[in-house]
Amino acid sequence: MDAHDHGYDERFDALAAIAYRVGYRVLGDRGDAQDVAQEAMARAYARWPSVAGHAEPWVARVATNLAIGRWRKRRPSLPLLSTDPGDPAAGATPDDQARALERHGLVAALVRLPRRQQEVVVLRYLADLPERAVAEQLGTTVGSVKQHAHRAMARLRQELGEHGEVVADVRAVR
Amino acid sequence: MFEQFDDPAGFRPDGDFRVGARRRGARLRRRRRVATGLASLSVVAAVVGGAALYVDGRDDAIDRVDVGTAPPDASGDLNVLLVGADGPLDEGARADSIAVLRLDGEGSRILSVPRDLVDTDGARLNQALATGGAQALVDAVTGTLGIPVHHYVAIDPAGFVDLVDTAGGLRLAVDGTYQDEASGIFLSPSDCATFDGEAALALARSRQLQRAQPGGGWATDPTGDLGRIARQHVMLGAALDQLDADPVTIDRLSRLLADHAAVDDGLDLPRLVQLGTRIASGPPLVTVTLPVVGARQPSGAAVLELAPGAATVLAGFGGAPSGAPPGGPPDEGLRGALVPIRPADC
């Protein structure tokens, strides 16, 4: 291991966990989330010297971009109720379906947020990073982060309706 | 809000996962080394003016301005007038930042022109764009500085913001607590702060930067626009150092430039690639300060005029040869300027 890689192995698990968390929350699938996490960690490795100083937010952002990229490409495939034993979706309950719809609606609302708000939501609520880390990453103050977060959450809640029902038309979302 | 969507089984990376990440990362690293030379040329071509190396057809989408510029110099030396506007280009925006990028036998250097510099009629240079359009600004720069302008590139604020965001943000270290309420920038001490497009724009525009005083209160940068130029130079140096382009980024850059930039009609894709190659394959870009002095107009307005040392500097940009010895008087104008940023090591 040369100087380039210093710290990468030690921090690998924690960083991969962030990437996986983001990937799973967006895509709802273990395989997808693992792909996202592995690709994010590969890119972190490729650029480790410049990433290491702010690895958590960097990995969070890369994982988000990867996850949303994949989310966009595939039309929402809702787990269908299926009785075919060969179908991996077999056994999906109405609850699973509802959750998939909700997740989809939330991501759709997330990508529509203004840039700054989106940044804050991604780092703070998708990746669960602490406020200080978010403020430092965004080059601003904790107070400003709180403000953006507050506005963004209000907007997300509004788009999702009072009871978390998906208001946006799933088919209409690109 | 998102925790409800977590994987109940959790995640623990196993050996295969780790090895896979490292292996792919090593491959990416090798590919990046090869691409870096090409990438910096592409990025610089995009920064200079516009089109993608990899994407055809983008060329037509960029706005061309019919600007009369100087004929090419026999030596191949040339000046590109770079303009950052303070609003959309087709709505009479003023020139917020003006700079001249020179490419010659020594490499590349950039001269920032203070906004409050006046032309021979006493009119501020930055007004020329708003009142007379691109041609008026080119003429004002040529007339006031006595240097030729061979090409013209203008970008609006939204384009600047997108440029920074597309490039992944700008990383700078900050040495204290600062603010400029007018431009909306707030800085805290940090070894590595990533500035997104909006923050970078707010910092680049800041003309009344204030530093927090230990006993309370704020001290304002007394140098106004000159301090701003010094900070912009630091940002430019950091940007050129940190920009690392891949085909996807180049594609995005060309698209945003199509929406937010205007260039003279002598700048087509092959020419841009040529310019980009020259910059990337030469020595690092040098930033140059224009010696100016404060003056007062009859109206009482505070403006700037060229200082005696300016002739020497301008001679290096194709201006008339100066009789003065090289290395003119020290730059008094920048004393007390607040430059709290430097490129970050992260």
Short mmCIF file of N, CA, C and O in Angstrom, two decimals, chain B residues 43-50 65 67 69 78-86 89 94-103 108-115 125-126 129 134 137-138 141-142 145 147-156 160 163 207 228-229 232-233 236-237 239-240 257 260-264 267 272 275-276 279 285-288 317:
data_model
loop_
_atom_site.label_atom_id
_atom_site.label_comp_id
_atom_site.label_asym_id
_atom_site.label_seq_id
_atom_site.Cartn_x
_atom_site.Cartn_y
_atom_site.Cartn_z
N VAL B 43 -10.92 20.93 -20.76
CA VAL B 43 -11.53 21.84 -19.79
C VAL B 43 -11.14 23.27 -20.11
O VAL B 43 -11.97 24.17 -20.09
N VAL B 44 -9.90 23.47 -20.44
CA VAL B 44 -9.47 24.83 -20.75
C VAL B 44 -10.17 25.33 -22.00
O VAL B 44 -10.59 26.47 -22.08
N ALA B 45 -10.34 24.44 -22.97
CA ALA B 45 -11.07 24.84 -24.17
C ALA B 45 -12.49 25.26 -23.78
O ALA B 45 -13.01 26.25 -24.30
N ALA B 46 -13.07 24.52 -22.85
CA ALA B 46 -14.42 24.87 -22.42
C ALA B 46 -14.41 26.19 -21.67
O ALA B 46 -15.29 27.01 -21.87
N VAL B 47 -13.40 26.38 -20.82
CA VAL B 47 -13.32 27.61 -20.06
C VAL B 47 -13.07 28.79 -20.99
O VAL B 47 -13.69 29.82 -20.88
N VAL B 48 -12.19 28.62 -21.94
CA VAL B 48 -11.89 29.71 -22.87
C VAL B 48 -13.12 30.04 -23.69
O VAL B 48 -13.41 31.15 -23.98
N GLY B 49 -13.83 29.05 -24.07
CA GLY B 49 -14.94 29.52 -24.79
C GLY B 49 -15.97 28.58 -25.20
O GLY B 49 -17.02 28.99 -25.49
N GLY B 50 -15.73 27.34 -25.16
CA GLY B 50 -16.99 26.81 -25.45
C GLY B 50 -17.23 25.46 -25.90
O GLY B 50 -18.14 24.90 -25.43
N VAL B 65 -21.33 36.43 -31.44
CA VAL B 65 -21.53 37.87 -31.56
C VAL B 65 -20.67 38.37 -32.69
O VAL B 65 -19.52 37.97 -32.82
N VAL B 67 -18.47 40.60 -33.54
CA VAL B 67 -17.59 41.57 -32.92
C VAL B 67 -16.35 41.76 -33.78
O VAL B 67 -15.67 40.78 -34.10
N THR B 69 -12.80 42.23 -34.30
CA THR B 69 -11.61 42.05 -33.47
C THR B 69 -10.36 42.25 -34.32
O THR B 69 -10.43 42.32 -35.54
N LEU B 78 -1.87 36.19 -29.10
CA LEU B 78 -3.23 36.71 -29.14
C LEU B 78 -3.80 37.01 -27.77
O LEU B 78 -3.35 36.48 -26.76
N ASN B 79 -4.78 37.91 -27.75
CA ASN B 79 -5.51 38.29 -26.54
C ASN B 79 -6.96 37.88 -26.65
O ASN B 79 -7.61 38.15 -27.66
N VAL B 80 -7.47 37.25 -25.60
CA VAL B 80 -8.89 36.90 -25.55
C VAL B 80 -9.53 37.75 -24.46
O VAL B 80 -9.07 37.75 -23.32
N LEU B 81 -10.56 38.49 -24.79
CA LEU B 81 -11.26 39.29 -23.80
C LEU B 81 -12.30 38.41 -23.12
O LEU B 81 -13.20 37.88 -23.77
N LEU B 82 -12.16 38.21 -21.80
CA LEU B 82 -13.08 37.37 -21.04
C LEU B 82 -14.00 38.28 -20.22
O LEU B 82 -13.53 39.17 -19.52
N VAL B 83 -15.28 38.03 -20.30
CA VAL B 83 -16.24 38.90 -19.61
C VAL B 83 -17.20 38.06 -18.78
O VAL B 83 -17.79 37.11 -19.29
N GLY B 84 -17.33 38.41 -17.51
CA GLY B 84 -18.37 37.82 -16.68
C GLY B 84 -19.45 38.87 -16.52
O GLY B 84 -19.21 39.91 -15.94
N ALA B 85 -20.63 38.62 -17.05
CA ALA B 85 -21.71 39.60 -16.99
C ALA B 85 -22.49 39.47 -15.69
O ALA B 85 -22.42 38.44 -15.03
N ASP B 86 -23.23 40.51 -15.34
CA ASP B 86 -23.98 40.44 -14.09
C ASP B 86 -25.45 40.06 -14.30
O ASP B 86 -26.27 40.17 -13.40
N LEU B 89 -27.09 37.66 -20.95
CA LEU B 89 -26.31 38.42 -21.93
C LEU B 89 -27.18 39.21 -22.90
O LEU B 89 -26.78 40.26 -23.40
N ARG B 94 -24.43 44.41 -17.41
CA ARG B 94 -23.13 45.07 -17.35
C ARG B 94 -22.03 44.01 -17.22
O ARG B 94 -22.29 42.87 -16.83
N ALA B 95 -20.83 44.43 -17.51
CA ALA B 95 -19.69 43.53 -17.34
C ALA B 95 -19.26 43.59 -15.88
O ALA B 95 -18.77 44.59 -15.41
N ASP B 96 -19.45 42.48 -15.18
CA ASP B 96 -19.11 42.42 -13.77
C ASP B 96 -17.61 42.17 -13.58
O ASP B 96 -16.98 42.72 -12.70
N SER B 97 -17.08 41.31 -14.41
CA SER B 97 -15.64 41.01 -14.39
C SER B 97 -15.11 41.11 -15.81
O SER B 97 -15.74 40.62 -16.73
N ILE B 98 -13.96 41.73 -15.94
CA ILE B 98 -13.34 41.85 -17.26
C ILE B 98 -11.90 41.40 -17.13
O ILE B 98 -11.19 41.82 -16.21
N ALA B 99 -11.47 40.54 -18.02
CA ALA B 99 -10.08 40.09 -17.98
C ALA B 99 -9.57 39.87 -19.40
O ALA B 99 -10.36 39.63 -20.31
N VAL B 100 -8.28 39.98 -19.55
CA VAL B 100 -7.65 39.72 -20.84
C VAL B 100 -6.72 38.53 -20.68
O VAL B 100 -5.82 38.56 -19.85
N LEU B 101 -6.96 37.49 -21.44
CA LEU B 101 -6.14 36.29 -21.41
C LEU B 101 -5.19 36.35 -22.59
O LEU B 101 -5.62 36.49 -23.74
N ARG B 102 -3.90 36.29 -22.31
CA ARG B 102 -2.94 36.38 -23.40
C ARG B 102 -2.20 35.07 -23.59
O ARG B 102 -1.72 34.46 -22.64
N LEU B 103 -2.09 34.68 -24.85
CA LEU B 103 -1.29 33.51 -25.22
C LEU B 103 -0.16 33.99 -26.11
O LEU B 103 -0.42 34.58 -27.16
N SER B 108 0.85 31.48 -20.99
CA SER B 108 -0.44 32.14 -20.90
C SER B 108 -0.50 32.97 -19.64
O SER B 108 0.00 32.56 -18.59
N ARG B 109 -1.08 34.16 -19.73
CA ARG B 109 -1.30 34.93 -18.51
C ARG B 109 -2.60 35.70 -18.63
O ARG B 109 -3.13 35.93 -19.70
N ILE B 110 -3.10 36.09 -17.47
CA ILE B 110 -4.40 36.73 -17.44
C ILE B 110 -4.31 38.02 -16.65
O ILE B 110 -3.75 38.08 -15.56
N LEU B 111 -4.88 39.08 -17.22
CA LEU B 111 -4.86 40.40 -16.62
C LEU B 111 -6.29 40.78 -16.28
O LEU B 111 -7.15 40.81 -17.15
N SER B 112 -6.55 41.04 -15.01
CA SER B 112 -7.90 41.45 -14.63
C SER B 112 -8.01 42.96 -14.70
O SER B 112 -7.12 43.68 -14.27
N VAL B 113 -9.10 43.42 -15.24
CA VAL B 113 -9.32 44.85 -15.41
C VAL B 113 -10.35 45.32 -14.38
O VAL B 113 -11.47 44.84 -14.37
N PRO B 114 -10.00 46.24 -13.50
CA PRO B 114 -10.95 46.67 -12.46
C PRO B 114 -12.19 47.30 -13.08
O PRO B 114 -12.12 47.98 -14.10
N ARG B 115 -13.29 47.06 -12.42
CA ARG B 115 -14.57 47.52 -12.95
C ARG B 115 -14.64 49.02 -13.02
O ARG B 115 -15.30 49.58 -13.89
N LEU B 125 -15.48 51.31 -17.71
CA LEU B 125 -15.40 50.27 -18.73
C LEU B 125 -16.58 49.31 -18.64
O LEU B 125 -17.09 48.83 -19.64
N ASN B 126 -16.99 49.00 -17.42
CA ASN B 126 -18.00 47.95 -17.29
C ASN B 126 -19.36 48.39 -17.80
O ASN B 126 -20.23 47.56 -18.01
N LEU B 129 -20.49 47.47 -21.97
CA LEU B 129 -21.24 46.30 -22.43
C LEU B 129 -22.73 46.59 -22.39
O LEU B 129 -23.48 46.23 -23.30
N ALA B 134 -21.23 44.18 -27.03
CA ALA B 134 -19.89 43.59 -27.03
C ALA B 134 -18.88 44.46 -27.78
O ALA B 134 -17.75 44.65 -27.33
N LEU B 137 -17.58 47.31 -25.75
CA LEU B 137 -16.65 46.91 -24.71
C LEU B 137 -15.28 46.60 -25.31
O LEU B 137 -14.24 47.01 -24.78
N VAL B 138 -15.27 45.88 -26.42
CA VAL B 138 -13.99 45.58 -27.09
C VAL B 138 -13.27 46.88 -27.43
O VAL B 138 -12.09 47.05 -27.18
N VAL B 141 -11.89 48.60 -24.26
CA VAL B 141 -10.69 47.94 -23.75
C VAL B 141 -9.49 48.26 -24.64
O VAL B 141 -8.41 48.63 -24.16
N THR B 142 -9.71 48.15 -25.95
CA THR B 142 -8.62 48.44 -26.89
C THR B 142 -8.16 49.88 -26.74
O THR B 142 -6.97 50.16 -26.69
N LEU B 145 -6.64 50.55 -22.88
CA LEU B 145 -5.42 49.83 -22.51
C LEU B 145 -4.38 49.82 -23.63
O LEU B 145 -3.23 49.45 -23.41
N ILE B 147 -4.20 47.81 -26.15
CA ILE B 147 -3.80 46.45 -26.54
C ILE B 147 -4.83 45.89 -27.52
O ILE B 147 -5.99 46.28 -27.49
N PRO B 148 -4.41 44.96 -28.39
CA PRO B 148 -5.36 44.39 -29.34
C PRO B 148 -6.24 43.34 -28.66
O PRO B 148 -5.84 42.74 -27.67
N VAL B 149 -7.43 43.15 -29.18
CA VAL B 149 -8.30 42.07 -28.72
C VAL B 149 -8.60 41.20 -29.93
O VAL B 149 -9.15 41.67 -30.92
N HIS B 150 -8.23 39.91 -29.85
CA HIS B 150 -8.42 39.02 -30.99
C HIS B 150 -9.66 38.15 -30.87
O HIS B 150 -10.20 37.68 -31.87
N HIS B 151 -10.08 37.90 -29.63
CA HIS B 151 -11.27 37.07 -29.44
C HIS B 151 -12.06 37.56 -28.24
O HIS B 151 -11.55 38.29 -27.39
N TYR B 152 -13.29 37.12 -28.16
CA TYR B 152 -14.21 37.61 -27.13
C TYR B 152 -15.03 36.44 -26.58
O TYR B 152 -15.58 35.64 -27.35
N VAL B 153 -15.07 36.33 -25.26
CA VAL B 153 -15.89 35.29 -24.64
C VAL B 153 -16.62 35.90 -23.46
O VAL B 153 -16.00 36.50 -22.59
N ALA B 154 -17.94 35.78 -23.42
CA ALA B 154 -18.72 36.30 -22.30
C ALA B 154 -19.57 35.20 -21.70
O ALA B 154 -20.04 34.31 -22.41
N ILE B 155 -19.74 35.25 -20.40
CA ILE B 155 -20.57 34.26 -19.72
C ILE B 155 -21.46 34.96 -18.71
O ILE B 155 -21.06 35.97 -18.12
N ASP B 156 -22.67 34.47 -18.51
CA ASP B 156 -23.58 35.10 -17.55
C ASP B 156 -23.47 34.40 -16.18
O ASP B 156 -22.84 33.35 -16.07
N PHE B 160 -21.79 30.74 -14.91
CA PHE B 160 -20.68 30.60 -13.98
C PHE B 160 -21.04 29.62 -12.87
O PHE B 160 -20.26 28.73 -12.51
N LEU B 163 -21.06 26.21 -14.26
CA LEU B 163 -19.69 25.80 -14.57
C LEU B 163 -19.03 25.22 -13.33
O LEU B 163 -18.43 24.14 -13.35
N ARG B 207 -17.43 42.61 -3.12
CA ARG B 207 -16.62 43.82 -3.21
C ARG B 207 -16.48 44.51 -1.88
O ARG B 207 -15.77 45.51 -1.76
N ARG B 228 -11.17 42.28 -4.62
CA ARG B 228 -11.98 41.27 -5.30
C ARG B 228 -11.18 40.58 -6.39
O ARG B 228 -11.22 39.36 -6.54
N ILE B 229 -10.44 41.36 -7.16
CA ILE B 229 -9.64 40.78 -8.24
C ILE B 229 -8.58 39.85 -7.67
O ILE B 229 -8.34 38.77 -8.22
N GLN B 232 -10.29 36.73 -6.87
CA GLN B 232 -10.65 36.00 -8.09
C GLN B 232 -9.44 35.27 -8.66
O GLN B 232 -9.56 34.16 -9.18
N HIS B 233 -8.28 35.88 -8.55
CA HIS B 233 -7.08 35.23 -9.08
C HIS B 233 -6.78 33.96 -8.30
O HIS B 233 -6.37 32.95 -8.89
N LEU B 236 -9.22 31.39 -9.50
CA LEU B 236 -8.90 30.92 -10.84
C LEU B 236 -7.77 29.90 -10.79
O LEU B 236 -7.83 28.85 -11.42
N GLY B 237 -6.74 30.22 -10.03
CA GLY B 237 -5.62 29.29 -9.89
C GLY B 237 -6.09 27.95 -9.34
O GLY B 237 -5.72 26.89 -9.83
N ALA B 239 -9.10 26.72 -9.46
CA ALA B 239 -9.99 26.07 -10.41
C ALA B 239 -9.21 25.32 -11.47
O ALA B 239 -9.49 24.15 -11.78
N LEU B 240 -8.21 25.97 -12.03
CA LEU B 240 -7.43 25.31 -13.07
C LEU B 240 -6.70 24.10 -12.52
O LEU B 240 -6.49 23.12 -13.23
N LEU B 257 -22.55 26.14 -21.71
CA LEU B 257 -21.99 27.27 -22.44
C LEU B 257 -22.88 27.64 -23.60
O LEU B 257 -22.99 28.82 -23.96
N HIS B 260 -25.38 29.81 -21.90
CA HIS B 260 -25.00 30.96 -21.08
C HIS B 260 -23.79 31.72 -21.56
O HIS B 260 -23.30 32.59 -20.85
N ALA B 261 -23.26 31.43 -22.72
CA ALA B 261 -22.05 32.13 -23.17
C ALA B 261 -22.25 32.71 -24.55
O ALA B 261 -23.14 32.32 -25.30
N ALA B 262 -21.43 33.70 -24.88
CA ALA B 262 -21.40 34.26 -26.23
C ALA B 262 -19.94 34.42 -26.62
O ALA B 262 -19.12 34.84 -25.80
N VAL B 263 -19.63 34.08 -27.86
CA VAL B 263 -18.24 34.21 -28.34
C VAL B 263 -18.23 34.94 -29.67
O VAL B 263 -19.26 35.05 -30.33
N ASP B 264 -17.06 35.43 -30.04
CA ASP B 264 -16.97 36.11 -31.33
C ASP B 264 -17.03 35.08 -32.45
O ASP B 264 -16.77 33.89 -32.24
N LEU B 267 -14.39 32.27 -33.36
CA LEU B 267 -14.08 31.15 -32.49
C LEU B 267 -14.95 29.95 -32.85
O LEU B 267 -16.05 29.80 -32.37
N LEU B 272 -10.97 26.71 -30.98
CA LEU B 272 -11.02 26.56 -29.53
C LEU B 272 -10.11 25.44 -29.07
O LEU B 272 -9.41 25.57 -28.07
N LEU B 275 -6.62 26.70 -29.15
CA LEU B 275 -6.32 27.57 -28.02
C LEU B 275 -6.15 26.76 -26.75
O LEU B 275 -5.24 26.99 -25.96
N GLY B 276 -7.07 25.82 -26.56
CA GLY B 276 -7.00 24.99 -25.38
C GLY B 276 -5.69 24.22 -25.30
O GLY B 276 -5.07 24.12 -24.24
N ILE B 279 -2.83 26.50 -24.17
CA ILE B 279 -2.83 26.81 -22.74
C ILE B 279 -2.39 25.59 -21.93
O ILE B 279 -1.58 25.69 -21.01
N LEU B 285 -0.75 29.00 -15.91
CA LEU B 285 -1.30 30.34 -16.13
C LEU B 285 -0.79 31.31 -15.06
O LEU B 285 -0.80 30.99 -13.87
N VAL B 286 -0.36 32.47 -15.47
CA VAL B 286 0.13 33.49 -14.54
C VAL B 286 -0.93 34.58 -14.42
O VAL B 286 -1.47 35.04 -15.43
N THR B 287 -1.22 34.99 -13.20
CA THR B 287 -2.18 36.09 -13.03
C THR B 287 -1.42 37.40 -12.86
O THR B 287 -0.41 37.46 -12.16
N VAL B 288 -1.91 38.44 -13.50
CA VAL B 288 -1.21 39.73 -13.52
C VAL B 288 -2.14 40.83 -13.03
O VAL B 288 -3.32 40.85 -13.38
N PHE B 317 1.20 42.63 -22.91
CA PHE B 317 -0.05 42.13 -23.49
C PHE B 317 -0.22 42.66 -24.91
O PHE B 317 -1.33 42.77 -25.42
#
